[in-house]
Amino acid sequence: MPLHLLIGSDSRIIGCGPTLRRLFLGRDLLGQAFFEHFAVRRPSGLHDMAALHDRAGVKLYLASPHLPGPGLRGIAVPLAAGQGVLLNLSFGIGVIEAVRDLQLSDADFAATDLAMELLYVVEAKSAVTEELRGLTLRLQGAKTQAEEQALTDTLTGLRNRRALDLALQTAIDGASPFGLMHLDLDFFKAVNDTLGHAAGDHVLRMVAGVLVEETRRSDVVARVGGDEFVILLNGTADPIRLEQIAGRIIQRLSEPIAFGAHRCRIAASVGLTVSTFYTPPVAAIMLEDADRALYAAKHAGRACLRRHAPPSDLARM
């Protein structure tokens, strides 16, 4: 019984368990008055040995100013011939906090004490809970990564057609104005035919870099076909501003792109439409109008921009 006390008939401590002695940080309890170092909180009114005898076998709740934590539980057993009381103590339901706060180990408990088995169960539960938490985070991370991959063009790192459709519908539902550009590379087939697909892939990646540099983080740049791209410019509905952005893109993509010792020459045709032309905007119609404007740019000589004309403009023509 590492937490026991032997209390003589004169209420002085005549025996003390090793764990209890250690908890008192070397303070010698032998010969000390029990009621000066311990207070019986429940049942109330236990202030002398007679009252302690009368409560033999009843669960006692004790506290000591020298011990931190929630206190101790105990059972008093009278010794033969009125020689005193054996008081066997425990931490009760506070054993987990006691082990943590007082840095106890299994050596501080009796071999038959179920407290250690409880601690093993708690430790096992904590380990399992932590492992499950880690597994949940890993699964969530894997799910996020899979979702991201499902929305990404593997060659360029841009958004793909599915991601564009989602972003376009989100922009329409948000009722904020936006611009939509459909861009197609001119002379790209010649690069593939003369230098091979490796050169073509390199050109596509360089084009993607230009498109990202000329747009904002809030915009969506998607590769929707072999050499076709769509740019969703959120919050930007001024046709003049959009034409300036398209002009910079066309100018940059007209510059030669190095591939080893070769210089790949391409150009870009752009079709543009704006959400404010529609009441309400419809994704499929906007994409179709941007596509028509793109082919108008190609028929106009390529490496240029054409803007979809809203119905009001067409009526005046």
XYZ file of C-alpha atoms in Angstrom:
317
model
C 0.000 0.000 0.000
C 2.301 2.808 -1.199
C -0.254 5.484 -0.251
C -1.118 4.326 3.288
C -0.936 6.101 6.624
C -0.787 4.537 10.063
C -2.289 6.871 12.624
C -1.798 6.150 16.320
C -4.483 6.552 18.953
C -3.067 9.991 19.770
C -3.720 11.056 16.115
C -0.021 11.147 15.276
C 1.313 9.485 12.132
C 3.365 6.391 12.929
C 3.659 4.917 9.445
C 3.680 6.245 5.879
C 3.749 4.599 2.427
C 6.700 5.368 0.103
C 4.653 7.124 -2.579
C 2.975 9.371 -0.063
C 6.323 10.149 1.515
C 7.735 11.128 -1.864
C 4.775 13.346 -2.632
C 5.486 15.346 0.493
C 8.904 16.153 -0.975
C 10.910 14.636 1.825
C 8.869 16.263 4.591
C 8.966 13.794 7.490
C 5.392 12.927 8.412
C 6.282 10.460 11.147
C 5.344 11.842 14.522
C 3.308 14.646 12.973
C -0.323 15.235 13.926
C -2.527 13.821 11.196
C -5.144 16.583 11.391
C -2.485 19.276 11.036
C -1.443 17.945 7.608
C -4.738 16.552 6.308
C -8.296 17.837 6.331
C -11.264 15.537 5.835
C -13.583 17.386 3.489
C -16.291 14.760 3.435
C -17.963 13.558 5.519
C -17.841 16.799 7.440
C -17.095 17.049 11.139
C -14.142 14.609 11.266
C -11.640 16.444 13.401
C -10.456 13.802 15.861
C -9.693 10.092 16.179
C -13.072 9.232 17.693
C -14.887 10.633 14.683
C -12.447 8.804 12.373
C -13.190 5.498 14.189
C -16.900 6.099 13.848
C -16.537 6.534 10.078
C -14.566 3.306 9.543
C -15.307 1.794 6.141
C -16.824 5.023 4.806
C -15.193 6.682 1.796
C -13.309 9.756 2.923
C -12.311 12.767 0.842
C -9.091 14.336 2.052
C -6.996 17.338 1.115
C -3.606 18.595 2.156
C -2.076 22.040 1.660
C 1.174 20.266 0.765
C -0.323 18.284 -2.135
C -1.519 19.818 -5.417
C -4.431 18.473 -7.363
C -7.949 17.368 -6.549
C -7.022 15.588 -3.308
C -7.145 12.004 -2.085
C -9.738 9.340 -1.382
C -9.402 6.974 1.543
C -10.885 4.239 3.750
C -10.162 4.071 7.480
C -9.711 0.662 9.116
C -9.408 0.590 12.952
C -6.425 -1.299 14.361
C -6.838 -3.940 17.046
C -7.046 -2.960 20.708
C -7.610 0.714 19.928
C -4.065 1.183 18.680
C -5.133 3.608 15.968
C -6.263 3.572 12.366
C -4.904 2.331 9.066
C -5.829 4.805 6.348
C -5.396 3.518 2.796
C -5.454 6.322 0.225
C -5.820 6.686 -3.528
C -6.262 9.437 -6.125
C -9.715 8.242 -7.168
C -10.948 9.610 -10.481
C -8.168 12.194 -10.355
C -5.491 9.550 -10.963
C -4.837 10.700 -14.555
C -4.222 14.288 -13.484
C -2.149 13.082 -10.531
C 0.114 10.968 -12.733
C 0.600 13.905 -15.092
C 1.046 16.654 -12.482
C 3.028 14.674 -9.924
C 5.072 12.680 -12.466
C 4.097 9.307 -11.064
C 4.962 5.923 -12.545
C 3.730 2.358 -12.069
C 6.241 1.992 -9.226
C 4.170 4.484 -7.222
C 1.115 2.205 -7.197
C 0.375 -1.177 -5.727
C 0.759 -4.110 -8.095
C -2.941 -4.910 -7.672
C -4.080 -1.308 -8.191
C -6.355 -1.019 -11.230
C -5.217 2.569 -11.662
C -2.336 1.521 -13.902
C -4.622 -0.533 -16.123
C -6.856 2.508 -16.413
C -3.847 4.608 -17.358
C -2.830 2.097 -20.003
C -6.341 2.258 -21.462
C -6.269 6.059 -21.448
C -2.828 6.081 -23.055
C -3.954 3.615 -25.693
C -7.046 5.690 -26.380
C -4.925 8.831 -26.726
C -2.568 7.060 -29.115
C -5.457 5.734 -31.209
C -7.161 9.143 -31.211
C -3.959 10.830 -32.349
C -3.440 8.231 -35.056
C -7.027 8.653 -36.257
C -6.580 12.414 -36.290
C -3.440 12.022 -38.369
C -5.196 9.595 -40.697
C -8.104 12.024 -41.118
C -5.707 14.832 -41.987
C -3.886 12.623 -44.472
C -7.144 11.538 -46.086
C -8.345 15.128 -46.240
C -5.045 16.140 -47.786
C -5.276 13.325 -50.319
C -8.844 14.311 -51.151
C -7.861 17.960 -51.600
C -4.933 16.949 -53.784
C -7.135 14.670 -55.883
C -9.726 17.418 -56.302
C -7.004 19.864 -57.298
C -5.588 17.413 -59.832
C -9.056 16.868 -61.269
C -9.294 20.616 -61.990
C -5.757 21.100 -63.341
C -4.315 20.741 -66.816
C -1.373 18.395 -66.308
C 0.824 19.876 -69.041
C 0.586 23.597 -68.235
C -0.591 23.655 -64.616
C -3.495 25.897 -65.645
C -7.125 25.180 -64.853
C -8.865 22.687 -67.145
C -12.288 22.827 -68.836
C -14.091 21.440 -65.802
C -12.530 24.049 -63.531
C -13.465 26.780 -65.992
C -17.093 25.655 -66.094
C -17.264 25.735 -62.291
C -15.593 29.145 -62.064
C -17.783 30.594 -64.807
C -20.972 29.440 -63.111
C -19.703 30.782 -59.775
C -19.060 34.181 -61.384
C -22.553 34.196 -62.902
C -24.178 33.193 -59.615
C -22.206 35.912 -57.810
C -23.727 38.551 -60.105
C -20.409 40.403 -60.362
C -19.379 41.665 -63.800
C -16.586 39.818 -65.580
C -14.870 39.518 -68.909
C -14.359 36.339 -70.931
C -11.548 35.855 -73.462
C -11.156 32.903 -75.818
C -7.587 32.667 -77.107
C -6.251 30.393 -79.851
C -2.617 30.080 -80.909
C -1.786 30.872 -84.532
C 0.886 28.860 -86.356
C 1.143 26.385 -83.482
C 0.625 23.399 -85.792
C 3.745 24.407 -87.701
C 5.800 24.175 -84.498
C 4.583 20.642 -83.853
C 5.079 19.583 -87.479
C 8.606 20.957 -87.812
C 10.119 20.585 -84.337
C 7.992 17.842 -82.786
C 5.639 17.552 -79.848
C 8.342 18.274 -77.283
C 8.705 21.734 -78.780
C 4.931 22.102 -78.873
C 4.633 21.192 -75.212
C 7.377 23.664 -74.350
C 5.577 26.422 -76.237
C 2.304 25.651 -74.455
C 4.005 25.879 -71.073
C 5.618 29.207 -72.006
C 2.247 30.529 -73.222
C 0.684 29.482 -69.920
C 3.354 31.453 -68.075
C 2.585 34.587 -70.099
C -1.154 34.274 -69.482
C -0.624 33.906 -65.740
C 1.742 36.882 -65.661
C -0.704 39.119 -67.521
C -3.663 38.259 -65.290
C -4.431 38.475 -61.581
C -4.633 35.763 -58.964
C -8.393 36.265 -58.844
C -8.708 35.513 -62.570
C -9.062 32.017 -64.006
C -6.795 30.916 -66.842
C -7.794 27.581 -68.374
C -6.500 25.415 -71.176
C -9.611 24.032 -72.856
C -8.094 22.380 -75.933
C -4.797 21.574 -77.614
C -3.802 25.209 -78.185
C -6.965 26.932 -76.927
C -7.252 28.925 -73.734
C -10.065 30.743 -71.964
C -9.488 33.542 -69.461
C -12.157 34.578 -66.957
C -11.391 38.053 -65.610
C -13.404 38.514 -62.445
C -14.686 41.980 -61.568
C -13.476 43.481 -64.858
C -16.220 44.424 -67.337
C -14.786 47.525 -69.006
C -14.250 46.531 -72.659
C -11.441 49.076 -73.075
C -9.567 47.680 -70.071
C -10.082 44.128 -71.303
C -8.859 45.029 -74.767
C -5.690 46.488 -73.223
C -5.031 43.222 -71.385
C -5.658 41.216 -74.553
C -3.352 43.542 -76.475
C -0.472 42.907 -74.083
C -1.020 39.157 -74.333
C -1.067 39.264 -78.142
C 2.099 41.358 -78.198
C 4.010 39.057 -75.844
C 2.954 35.901 -77.645
C 4.167 37.371 -80.923
C 7.722 37.296 -79.582
C 9.862 34.239 -80.499
C 10.008 31.431 -77.950
C 13.378 29.733 -77.585
C 13.515 25.947 -77.769
C 17.103 24.794 -77.741
C 18.774 26.302 -80.791
C 15.423 27.025 -82.411
C 13.096 30.002 -82.239
C 9.433 29.069 -82.235
C 7.193 31.737 -83.746
C 3.523 31.767 -82.929
C 0.830 34.377 -82.502
C -2.506 34.605 -80.724
C -6.015 35.502 -81.818
C -8.456 36.567 -79.102
C -12.217 36.763 -78.921
C -13.749 38.822 -76.117
C -17.149 39.219 -74.527
C -18.392 40.811 -71.308
C -21.048 39.635 -68.848
C -22.813 43.016 -68.875
C -23.834 42.343 -72.478
C -26.282 39.681 -71.221
C -29.427 39.777 -69.095
C -28.837 37.426 -67.460
C -25.456 35.936 -68.438
C -25.562 32.312 -69.573
C -22.288 30.370 -69.567
C -22.871 28.429 -72.784
C -23.968 31.525 -74.703
C -21.027 33.598 -73.488
C -18.554 30.887 -74.443
C -20.172 30.588 -77.870
C -20.032 34.358 -78.425
C -16.383 34.513 -77.347
C -15.659 31.669 -79.759
C -17.375 33.536 -82.621
C -15.349 36.640 -81.816
C -12.191 34.505 -81.838
C -12.867 33.196 -85.327
C -13.638 36.719 -86.482
C -10.143 37.672 -85.259
C -8.613 34.796 -87.216
C -10.453 35.807 -90.391
C -9.271 39.377 -89.863
C -5.658 38.339 -90.248
C -4.778 36.636 -86.936
C -2.680 38.028 -84.079
C -5.516 40.395 -83.259
C -8.575 40.870 -81.055
C -12.248 40.958 -81.887
C -14.956 41.781 -79.387
C -18.431 40.310 -79.413
C -20.905 43.063 -80.211
C -23.861 43.272 -77.799
C -27.376 43.231 -79.315
C -27.748 46.990 -78.839
C -24.657 47.579 -80.986
C -25.908 45.200 -83.665
C -29.261 47.008 -83.787
C -27.508 50.257 -84.643
C -25.415 48.702 -87.410
